[in-house]
Coordinates of C-alpha atoms in Angstrom, one line a residue:
G1 CA 0.0 0.0 0.0
N2 CA 0.7 3.7 0.1
P3 CA 3.6 4.6 2.5
W4 CA 1.7 7.7 3.7
N5 CA -1.3 5.6 4.7
R6 CA 0.9 3.1 6.5
A7 CA 2.7 5.9 8.4
V8 CA -0.4 7.7 9.7
H9 CA -3.5 5.5 9.4
G10 CA -5.5 5.4 12.6
S11 CA -3.0 7.5 14.6
L12 CA -4.0 10.8 16.1
E13 CA -0.6 11.0 17.9
V14 CA 1.8 11.0 14.9
C15 CA 3.8 14.1 14.2
V16 CA 3.2 15.2 10.6
V17 CA 5.3 17.8 8.8
L18 CA 4.1 18.9 5.4
A19 CA 6.4 20.6 2.9
V20 CA 4.5 22.4 0.2
G21 CA 6.6 23.5 -2.8
P22 CA 6.9 27.0 -4.1
P23 CA 5.4 27.9 -7.5
G24 CA 7.4 26.1 -10.1
A25 CA 8.3 23.2 -7.8
F26 CA 11.2 22.4 -5.5
T27 CA 14.7 22.7 -6.8
D28 CA 16.8 19.5 -7.1
P29 CA 18.9 20.3 -4.0
E30 CA 15.7 21.1 -2.0
R31 CA 14.1 17.8 -3.2
R32 CA 17.2 15.8 -2.2
R33 CA 17.3 17.5 1.3
L34 CA 13.6 16.6 1.9
L35 CA 14.1 13.0 0.8
E36 CA 17.2 12.7 3.0
S37 CA 15.1 14.0 5.9
R38 CA 12.7 11.1 5.3
F39 CA 9.8 13.1 3.7
I40 CA 7.4 10.9 1.8
P41 CA 6.7 12.4 -1.6
I42 CA 3.0 12.5 -2.5
S43 CA 1.2 14.2 -5.3
L44 CA -2.1 16.1 -5.5
G45 CA -2.4 15.2 -9.2
P46 CA -1.4 16.8 -12.5
S47 CA -3.0 20.2 -11.8
R48 CA -1.0 23.2 -10.6
L49 CA -2.3 24.6 -7.4
S50 CA -1.3 27.8 -5.6
T51 CA 0.8 27.2 -2.5
E52 CA -2.1 28.2 -0.3
T53 CA -4.5 25.8 -2.0
A54 CA -2.0 23.0 -2.0
A55 CA -1.4 23.5 1.8
L56 CA -5.1 23.3 2.5
N57 CA -5.5 20.2 0.4
F58 CA -2.6 18.5 2.2
L59 CA -4.0 19.4 5.6
S60 CA -7.3 17.9 4.7
L61 CA -5.7 14.7 3.3
A62 CA -3.5 14.3 6.5
R63 CA -6.4 14.8 8.8
N64 CA -8.7 12.4 6.9
S65 CA -5.9 9.7 6.8
M66 CA -5.6 9.8 10.6
L67 CA -9.3 9.2 11.3

């Protein structure tokens, strides 16, 4: 299954840190640093979202995954 779901499913006590990329995406060094810090890359699909909209979507997904 999905590593995100395995990491947070059913846990209201897990610490979640979300990194929302800037317009135009993360640079390669930023992406490497996030992966080295054990971030799990996920996508909201092919559409480009504003940083604010993407952050709200991620928060909703995170919250719903923990219920």
